[in-house]
N, CA, C and O atoms as a MOPAC input file, in Angstrom:
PM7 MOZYME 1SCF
protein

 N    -10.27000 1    -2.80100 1   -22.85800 1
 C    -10.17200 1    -1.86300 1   -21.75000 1
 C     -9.18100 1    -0.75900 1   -22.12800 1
 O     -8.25700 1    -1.09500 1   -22.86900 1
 N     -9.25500 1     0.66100 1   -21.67100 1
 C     -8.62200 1     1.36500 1   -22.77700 1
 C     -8.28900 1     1.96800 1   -21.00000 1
 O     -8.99500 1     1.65900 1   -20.04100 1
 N     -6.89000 1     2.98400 1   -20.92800 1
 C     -6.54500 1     3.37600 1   -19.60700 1
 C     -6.74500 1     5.13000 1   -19.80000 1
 O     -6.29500 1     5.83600 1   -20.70200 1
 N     -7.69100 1     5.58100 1   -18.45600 1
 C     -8.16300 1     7.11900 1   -18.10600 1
 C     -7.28700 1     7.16900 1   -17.18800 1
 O     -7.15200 1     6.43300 1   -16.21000 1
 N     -6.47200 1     8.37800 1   -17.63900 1
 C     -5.35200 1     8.81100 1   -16.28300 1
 C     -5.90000 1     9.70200 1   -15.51600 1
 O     -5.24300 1    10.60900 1   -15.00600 1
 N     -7.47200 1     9.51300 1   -15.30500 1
 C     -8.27400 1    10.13100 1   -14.06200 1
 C     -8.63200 1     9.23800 1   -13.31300 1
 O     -8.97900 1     9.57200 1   -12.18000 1
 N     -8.67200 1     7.68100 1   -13.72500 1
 C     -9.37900 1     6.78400 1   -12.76900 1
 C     -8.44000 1     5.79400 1   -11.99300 1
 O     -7.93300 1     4.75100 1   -12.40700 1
 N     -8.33600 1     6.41700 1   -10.70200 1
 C     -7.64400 1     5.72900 1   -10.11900 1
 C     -7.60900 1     4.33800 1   -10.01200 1
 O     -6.71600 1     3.84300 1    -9.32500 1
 N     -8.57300 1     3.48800 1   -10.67300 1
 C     -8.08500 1     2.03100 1   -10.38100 1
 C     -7.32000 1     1.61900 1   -11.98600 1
 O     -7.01400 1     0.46800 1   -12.29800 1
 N     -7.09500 1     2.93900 1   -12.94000 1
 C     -6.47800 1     3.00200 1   -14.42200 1
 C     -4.76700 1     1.76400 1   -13.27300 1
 O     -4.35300 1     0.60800 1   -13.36600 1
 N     -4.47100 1     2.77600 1   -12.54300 1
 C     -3.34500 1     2.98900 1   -11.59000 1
 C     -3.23200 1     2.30400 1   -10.74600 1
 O     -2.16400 1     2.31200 1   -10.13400 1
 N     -4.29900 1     1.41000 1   -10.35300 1
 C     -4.24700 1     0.25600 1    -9.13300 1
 C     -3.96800 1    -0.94900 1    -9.84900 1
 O     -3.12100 1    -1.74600 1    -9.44600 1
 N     -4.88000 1    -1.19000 1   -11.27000 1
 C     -4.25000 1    -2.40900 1   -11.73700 1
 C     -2.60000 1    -2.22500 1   -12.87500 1
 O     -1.95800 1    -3.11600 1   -13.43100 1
 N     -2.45600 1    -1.28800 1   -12.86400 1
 C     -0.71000 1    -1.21500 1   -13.30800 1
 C     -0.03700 1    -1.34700 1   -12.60000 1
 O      1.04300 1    -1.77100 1   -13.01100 1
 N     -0.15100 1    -1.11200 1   -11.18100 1
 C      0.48100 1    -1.61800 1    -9.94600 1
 C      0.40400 1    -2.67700 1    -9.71000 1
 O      1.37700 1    -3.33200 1    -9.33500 1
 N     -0.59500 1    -3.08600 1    -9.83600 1
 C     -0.45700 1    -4.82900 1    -9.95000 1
 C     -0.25600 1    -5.33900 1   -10.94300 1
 O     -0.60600 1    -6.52000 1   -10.96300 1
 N      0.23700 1    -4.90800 1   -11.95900 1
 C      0.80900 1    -5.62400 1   -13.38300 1
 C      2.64600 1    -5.66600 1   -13.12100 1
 O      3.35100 1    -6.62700 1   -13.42800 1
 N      3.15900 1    -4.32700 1   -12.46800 1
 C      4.10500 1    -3.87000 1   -11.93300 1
 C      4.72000 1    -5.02900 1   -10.86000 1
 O      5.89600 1    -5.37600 1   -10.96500 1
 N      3.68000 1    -5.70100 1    -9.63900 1
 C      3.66400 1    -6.27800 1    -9.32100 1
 C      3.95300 1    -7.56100 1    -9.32900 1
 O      4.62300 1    -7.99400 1    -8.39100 1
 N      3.57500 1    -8.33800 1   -10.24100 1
 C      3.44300 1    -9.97300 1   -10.78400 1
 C      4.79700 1    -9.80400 1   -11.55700 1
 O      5.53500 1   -10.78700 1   -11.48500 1
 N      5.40300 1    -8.39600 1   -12.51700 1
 C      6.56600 1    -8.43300 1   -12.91000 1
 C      7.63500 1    -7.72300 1   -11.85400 1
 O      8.46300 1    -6.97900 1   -12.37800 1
 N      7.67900 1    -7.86000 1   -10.65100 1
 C      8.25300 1    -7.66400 1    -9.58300 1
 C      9.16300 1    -6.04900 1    -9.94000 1
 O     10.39300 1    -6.09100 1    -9.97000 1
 N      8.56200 1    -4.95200 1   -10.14400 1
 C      8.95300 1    -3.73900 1   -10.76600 1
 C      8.59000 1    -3.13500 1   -10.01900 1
 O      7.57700 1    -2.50900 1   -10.33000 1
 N      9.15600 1    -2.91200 1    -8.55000 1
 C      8.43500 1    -2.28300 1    -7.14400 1
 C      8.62400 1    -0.99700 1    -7.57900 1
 O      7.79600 1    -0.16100 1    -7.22000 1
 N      9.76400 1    -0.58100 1    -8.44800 1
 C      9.55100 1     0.96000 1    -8.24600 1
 C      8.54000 1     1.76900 1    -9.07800 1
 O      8.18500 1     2.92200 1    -8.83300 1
 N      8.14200 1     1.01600 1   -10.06900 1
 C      7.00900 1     1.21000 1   -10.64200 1
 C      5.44300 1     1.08900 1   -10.49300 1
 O      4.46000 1     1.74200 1   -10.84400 1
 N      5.79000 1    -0.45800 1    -9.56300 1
 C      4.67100 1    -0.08700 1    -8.55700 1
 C      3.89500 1     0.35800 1    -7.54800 1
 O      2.68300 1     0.31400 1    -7.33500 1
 N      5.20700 1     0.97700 1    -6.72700 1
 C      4.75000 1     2.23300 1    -6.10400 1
 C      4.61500 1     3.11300 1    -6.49800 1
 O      3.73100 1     3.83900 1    -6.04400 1
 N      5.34300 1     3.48800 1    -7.45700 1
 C      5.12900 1     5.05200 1    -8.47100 1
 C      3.34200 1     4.82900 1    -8.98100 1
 O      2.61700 1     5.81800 1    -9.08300 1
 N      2.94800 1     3.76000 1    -9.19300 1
 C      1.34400 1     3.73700 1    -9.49900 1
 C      0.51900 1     3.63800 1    -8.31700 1
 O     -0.68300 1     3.87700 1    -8.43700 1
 N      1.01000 1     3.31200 1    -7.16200 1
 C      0.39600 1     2.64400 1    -6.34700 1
 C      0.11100 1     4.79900 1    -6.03000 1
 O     -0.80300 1     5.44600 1    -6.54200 1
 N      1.21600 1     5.37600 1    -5.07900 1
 C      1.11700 1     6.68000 1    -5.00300 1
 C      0.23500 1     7.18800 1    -5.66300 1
 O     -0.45500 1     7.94700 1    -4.98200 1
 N     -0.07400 1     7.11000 1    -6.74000 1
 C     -0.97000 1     8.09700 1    -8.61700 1
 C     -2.45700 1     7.67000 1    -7.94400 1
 O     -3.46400 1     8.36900 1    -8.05900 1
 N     -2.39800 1     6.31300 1    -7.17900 1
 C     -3.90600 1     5.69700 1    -7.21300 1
 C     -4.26800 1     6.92100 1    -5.79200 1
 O     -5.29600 1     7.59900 1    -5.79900 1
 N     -3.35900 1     6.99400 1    -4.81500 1
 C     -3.74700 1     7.31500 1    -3.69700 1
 C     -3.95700 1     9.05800 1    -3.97600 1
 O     -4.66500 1     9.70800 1    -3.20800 1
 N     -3.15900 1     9.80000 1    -5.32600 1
 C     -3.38600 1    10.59600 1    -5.01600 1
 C     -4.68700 1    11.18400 1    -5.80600 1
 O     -5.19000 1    12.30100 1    -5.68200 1
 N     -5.10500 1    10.05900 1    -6.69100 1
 C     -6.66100 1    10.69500 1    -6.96500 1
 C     -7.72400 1    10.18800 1    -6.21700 1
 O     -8.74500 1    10.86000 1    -6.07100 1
 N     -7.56000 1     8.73200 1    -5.57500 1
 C     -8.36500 1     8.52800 1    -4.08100 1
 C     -7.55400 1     7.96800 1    -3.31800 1
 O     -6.97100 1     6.89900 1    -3.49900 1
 N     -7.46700 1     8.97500 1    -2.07100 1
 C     -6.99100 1     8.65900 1    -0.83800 1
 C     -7.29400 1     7.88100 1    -0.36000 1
 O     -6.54500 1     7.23400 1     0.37100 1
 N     -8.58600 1     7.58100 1    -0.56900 1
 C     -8.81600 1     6.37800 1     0.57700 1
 C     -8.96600 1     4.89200 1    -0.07200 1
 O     -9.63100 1     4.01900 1     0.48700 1
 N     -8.36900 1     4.71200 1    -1.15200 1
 C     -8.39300 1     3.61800 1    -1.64600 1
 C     -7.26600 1     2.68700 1    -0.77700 1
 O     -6.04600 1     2.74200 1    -0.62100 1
 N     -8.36300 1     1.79900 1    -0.29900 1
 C     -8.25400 1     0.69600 1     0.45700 1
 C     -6.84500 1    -0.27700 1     0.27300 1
 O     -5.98200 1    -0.43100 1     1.13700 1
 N     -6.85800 1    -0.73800 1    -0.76500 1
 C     -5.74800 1    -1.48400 1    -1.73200 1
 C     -4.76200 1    -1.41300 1    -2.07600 1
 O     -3.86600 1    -2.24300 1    -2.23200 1
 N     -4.88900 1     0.29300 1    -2.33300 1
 C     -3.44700 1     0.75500 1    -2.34600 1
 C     -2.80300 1     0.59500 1    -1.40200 1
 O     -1.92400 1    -0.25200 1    -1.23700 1
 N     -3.33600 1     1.75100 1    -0.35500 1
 C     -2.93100 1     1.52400 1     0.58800 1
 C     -2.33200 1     0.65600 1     1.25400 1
 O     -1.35800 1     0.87300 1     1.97400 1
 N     -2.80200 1    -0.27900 1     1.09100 1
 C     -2.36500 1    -2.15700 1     2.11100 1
 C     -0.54800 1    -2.55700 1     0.97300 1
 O      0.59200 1    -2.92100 1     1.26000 1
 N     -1.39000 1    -2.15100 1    -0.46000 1
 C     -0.14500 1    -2.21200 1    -0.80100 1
 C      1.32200 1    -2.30400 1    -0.51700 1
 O      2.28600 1    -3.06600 1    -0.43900 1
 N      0.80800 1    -0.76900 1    -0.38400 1
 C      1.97100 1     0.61700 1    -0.03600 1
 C      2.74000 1    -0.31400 1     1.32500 1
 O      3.96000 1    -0.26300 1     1.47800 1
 N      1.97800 1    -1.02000 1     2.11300 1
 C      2.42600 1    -1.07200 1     3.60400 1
 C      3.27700 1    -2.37200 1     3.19200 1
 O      4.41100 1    -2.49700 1     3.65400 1
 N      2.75300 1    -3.31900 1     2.34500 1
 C      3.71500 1    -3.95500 1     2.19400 1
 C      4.74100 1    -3.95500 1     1.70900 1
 O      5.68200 1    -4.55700 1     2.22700 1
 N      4.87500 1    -3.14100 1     0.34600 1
 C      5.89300 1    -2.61000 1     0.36300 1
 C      6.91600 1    -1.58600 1     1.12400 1
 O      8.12700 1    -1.47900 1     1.31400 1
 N      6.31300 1    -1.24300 1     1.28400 1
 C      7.41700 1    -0.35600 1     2.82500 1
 C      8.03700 1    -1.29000 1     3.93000 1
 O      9.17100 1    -1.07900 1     4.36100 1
 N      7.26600 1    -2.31400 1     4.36500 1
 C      7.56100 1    -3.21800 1     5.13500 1
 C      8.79700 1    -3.91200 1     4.33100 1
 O      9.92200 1    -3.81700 1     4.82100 1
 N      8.62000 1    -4.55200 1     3.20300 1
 C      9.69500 1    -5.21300 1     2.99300 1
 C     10.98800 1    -4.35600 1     2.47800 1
 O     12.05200 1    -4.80200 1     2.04900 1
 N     10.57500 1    -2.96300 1     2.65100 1
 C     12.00300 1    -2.41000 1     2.65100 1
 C     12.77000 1    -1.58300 1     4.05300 1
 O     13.75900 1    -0.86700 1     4.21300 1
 N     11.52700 1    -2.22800 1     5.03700 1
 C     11.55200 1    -2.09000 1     6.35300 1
 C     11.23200 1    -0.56900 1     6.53500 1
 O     11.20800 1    -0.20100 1     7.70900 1
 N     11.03000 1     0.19400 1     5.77100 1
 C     10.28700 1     1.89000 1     6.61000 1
 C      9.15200 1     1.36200 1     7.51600 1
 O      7.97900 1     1.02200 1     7.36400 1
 N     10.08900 1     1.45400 1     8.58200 1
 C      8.46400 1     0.89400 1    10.20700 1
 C      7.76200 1     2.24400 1     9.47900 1
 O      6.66900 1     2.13400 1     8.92400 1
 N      8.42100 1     3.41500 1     9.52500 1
 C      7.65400 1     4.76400 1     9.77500 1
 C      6.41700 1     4.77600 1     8.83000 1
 O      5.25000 1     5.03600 1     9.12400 1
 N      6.96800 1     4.42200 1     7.58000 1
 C      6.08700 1     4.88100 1     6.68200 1
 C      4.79100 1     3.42700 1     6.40100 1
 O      3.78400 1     3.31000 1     5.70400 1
 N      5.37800 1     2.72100 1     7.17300 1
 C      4.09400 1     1.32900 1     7.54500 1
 C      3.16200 1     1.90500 1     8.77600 1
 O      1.95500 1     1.71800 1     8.62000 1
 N      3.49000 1     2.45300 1     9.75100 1
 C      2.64900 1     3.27700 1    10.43000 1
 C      1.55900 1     4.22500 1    10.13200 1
 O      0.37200 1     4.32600 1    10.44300 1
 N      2.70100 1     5.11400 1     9.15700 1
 C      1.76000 1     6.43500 1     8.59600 1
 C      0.61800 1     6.10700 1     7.59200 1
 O     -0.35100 1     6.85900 1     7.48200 1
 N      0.74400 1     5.04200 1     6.91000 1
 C      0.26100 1     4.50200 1     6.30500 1
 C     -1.12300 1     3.55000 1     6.92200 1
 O     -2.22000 1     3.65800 1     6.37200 1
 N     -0.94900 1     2.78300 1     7.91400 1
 C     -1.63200 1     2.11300 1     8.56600 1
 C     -2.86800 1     3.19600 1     9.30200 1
 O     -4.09200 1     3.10500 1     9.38800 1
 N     -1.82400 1     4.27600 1     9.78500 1
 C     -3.11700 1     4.95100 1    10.98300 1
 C     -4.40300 1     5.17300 1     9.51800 1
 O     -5.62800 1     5.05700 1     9.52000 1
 N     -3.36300 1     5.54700 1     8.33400 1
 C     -4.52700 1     5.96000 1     7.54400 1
 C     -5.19000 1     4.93100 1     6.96200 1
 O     -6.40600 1     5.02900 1     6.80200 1
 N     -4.59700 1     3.95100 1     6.61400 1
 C     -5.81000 1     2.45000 1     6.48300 1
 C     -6.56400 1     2.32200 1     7.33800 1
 O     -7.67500 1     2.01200 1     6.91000 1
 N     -6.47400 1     2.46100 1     8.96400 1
 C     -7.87900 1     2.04400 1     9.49400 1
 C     -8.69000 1     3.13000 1     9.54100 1
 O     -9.68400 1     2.75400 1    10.16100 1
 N     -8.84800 1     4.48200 1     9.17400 1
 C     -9.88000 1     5.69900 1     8.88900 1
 C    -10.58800 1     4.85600 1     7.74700 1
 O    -11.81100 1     4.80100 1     7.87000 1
 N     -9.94900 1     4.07000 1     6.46200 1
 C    -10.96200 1     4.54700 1     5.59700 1
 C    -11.48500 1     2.75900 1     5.39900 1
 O    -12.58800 1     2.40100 1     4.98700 1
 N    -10.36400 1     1.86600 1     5.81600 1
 C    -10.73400 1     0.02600 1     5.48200 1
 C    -12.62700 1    -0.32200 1     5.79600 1
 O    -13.42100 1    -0.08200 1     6.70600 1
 N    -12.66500 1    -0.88400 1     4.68200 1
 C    -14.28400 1    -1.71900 1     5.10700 1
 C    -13.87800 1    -2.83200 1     4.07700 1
 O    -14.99500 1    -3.15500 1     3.67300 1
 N    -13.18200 1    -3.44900 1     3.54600 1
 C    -13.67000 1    -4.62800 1     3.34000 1
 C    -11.84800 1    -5.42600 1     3.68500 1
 O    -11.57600 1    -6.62500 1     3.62300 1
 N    -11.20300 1    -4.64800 1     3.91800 1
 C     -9.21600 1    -5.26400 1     4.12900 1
 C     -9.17800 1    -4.90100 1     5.51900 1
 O     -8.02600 1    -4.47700 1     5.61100 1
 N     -9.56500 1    -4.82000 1     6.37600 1
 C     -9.86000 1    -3.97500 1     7.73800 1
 C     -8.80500 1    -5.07300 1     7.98800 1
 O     -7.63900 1    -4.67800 1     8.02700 1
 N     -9.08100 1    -6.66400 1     8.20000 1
 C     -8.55100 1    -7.60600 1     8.89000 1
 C     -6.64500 1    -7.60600 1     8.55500 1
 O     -5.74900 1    -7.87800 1     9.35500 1
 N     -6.53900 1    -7.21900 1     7.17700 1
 C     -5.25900 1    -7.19200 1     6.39000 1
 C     -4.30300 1    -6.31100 1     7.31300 1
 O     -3.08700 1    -6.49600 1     7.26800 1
 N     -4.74900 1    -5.55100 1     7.97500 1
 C     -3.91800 1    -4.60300 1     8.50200 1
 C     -3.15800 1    -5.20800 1    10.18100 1
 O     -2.12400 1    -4.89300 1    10.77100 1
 N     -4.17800 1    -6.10300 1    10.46700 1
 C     -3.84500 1    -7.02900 1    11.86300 1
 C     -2.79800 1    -7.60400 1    11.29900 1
 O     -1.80200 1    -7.66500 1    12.02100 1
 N     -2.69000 1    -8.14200 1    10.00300 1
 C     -1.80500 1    -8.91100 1    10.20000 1
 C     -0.49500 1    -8.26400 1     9.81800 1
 O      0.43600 1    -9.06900 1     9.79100 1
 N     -0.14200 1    -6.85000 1     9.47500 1
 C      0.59900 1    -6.12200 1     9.02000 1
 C      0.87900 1    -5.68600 1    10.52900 1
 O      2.00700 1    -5.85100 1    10.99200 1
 N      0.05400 1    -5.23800 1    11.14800 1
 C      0.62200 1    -4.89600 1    12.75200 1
 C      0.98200 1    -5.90800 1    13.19700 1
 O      1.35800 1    -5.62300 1    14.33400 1
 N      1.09900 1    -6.80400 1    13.05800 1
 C      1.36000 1    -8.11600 1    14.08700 1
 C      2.90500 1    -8.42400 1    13.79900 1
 O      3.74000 1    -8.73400 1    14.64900 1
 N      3.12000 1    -8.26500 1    12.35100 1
 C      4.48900 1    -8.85200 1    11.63100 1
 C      5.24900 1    -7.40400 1    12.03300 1
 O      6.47000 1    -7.53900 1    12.11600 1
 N      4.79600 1    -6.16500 1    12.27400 1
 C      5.30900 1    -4.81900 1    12.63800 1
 C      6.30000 1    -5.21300 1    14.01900 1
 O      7.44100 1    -4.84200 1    14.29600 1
 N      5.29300 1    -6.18100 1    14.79200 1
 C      5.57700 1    -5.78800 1    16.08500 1
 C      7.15700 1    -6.94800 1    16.34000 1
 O      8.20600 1    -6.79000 1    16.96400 1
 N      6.50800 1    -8.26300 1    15.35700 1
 C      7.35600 1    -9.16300 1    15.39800 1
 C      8.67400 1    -8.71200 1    14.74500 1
 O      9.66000 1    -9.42300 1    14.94300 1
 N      8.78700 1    -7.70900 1    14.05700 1
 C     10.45700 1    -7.69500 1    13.08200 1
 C     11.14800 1    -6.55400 1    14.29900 1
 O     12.21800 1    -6.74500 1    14.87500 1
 N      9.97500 1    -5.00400 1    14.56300 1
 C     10.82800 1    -4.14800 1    15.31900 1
 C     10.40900 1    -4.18900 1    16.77800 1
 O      9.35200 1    -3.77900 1    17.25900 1
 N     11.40200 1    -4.74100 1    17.37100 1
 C     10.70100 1    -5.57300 1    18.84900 1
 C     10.97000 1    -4.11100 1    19.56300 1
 O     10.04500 1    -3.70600 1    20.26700 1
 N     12.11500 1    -3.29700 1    19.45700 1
 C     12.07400 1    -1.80600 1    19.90800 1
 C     11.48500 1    -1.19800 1    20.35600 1
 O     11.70600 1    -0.58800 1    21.40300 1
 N     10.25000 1    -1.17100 1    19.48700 1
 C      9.10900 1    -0.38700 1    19.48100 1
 C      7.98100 1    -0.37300 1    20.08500 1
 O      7.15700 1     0.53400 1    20.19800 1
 N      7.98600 1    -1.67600 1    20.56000 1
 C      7.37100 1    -2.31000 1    22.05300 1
 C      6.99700 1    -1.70800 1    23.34100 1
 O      6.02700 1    -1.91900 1    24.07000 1
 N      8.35900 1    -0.61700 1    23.48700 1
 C      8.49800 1    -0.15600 1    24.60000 1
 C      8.11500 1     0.81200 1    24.95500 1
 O      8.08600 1     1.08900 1    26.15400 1
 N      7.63600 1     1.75600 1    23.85900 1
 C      7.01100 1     2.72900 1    24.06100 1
 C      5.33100 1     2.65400 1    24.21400 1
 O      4.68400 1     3.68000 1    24.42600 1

């Protein structure tokens, strides 16, 4: 397998290589590269949210989310459970 720095999944599975060697900043730096040659890649995306989540950006787990459910068809369900753990850490946010 040889890597095209046009094909965004070149960039989805280095993020997940990034990943398994726990190198978050590298794997968002790929995870970003994937989204910015397809946006609507599904995977990344969900990624992205978990990582943001575990560095707690609610915001950018939101911004992220509204745009996972425009484009999800096969992680659609992944995102329930990312809102659910949203609601459970920032109880705040409830109120609005």
């Amino acid at each position: 397998m040889f890597f095209n720095p046009k094909d965004a999944n070149s960039y989805l599975y280095l993020a997940k290589i990034y990943n398994q060697e726990e190198n978050q900043r590298k794997e968002e730096y790929n995870l970003e590269t994937t989204l910015l040659i397809e946006p609507d890649n599904e995977e990344a995306l969900l990624m992205l949210m978990k990582i943001a989540l575990e560095k707690s950006n609610y915001e950018k787990v939101k911004d992220l989310s509204g745009k996972f459910v425009k484009v999800c068809k096969n992680l659609c369900d992944e995102n329930k459970d990312i809102q659910e753990s949203l609601k459970n850490i920032e109880p705040e946010n409830n109120e609005s």
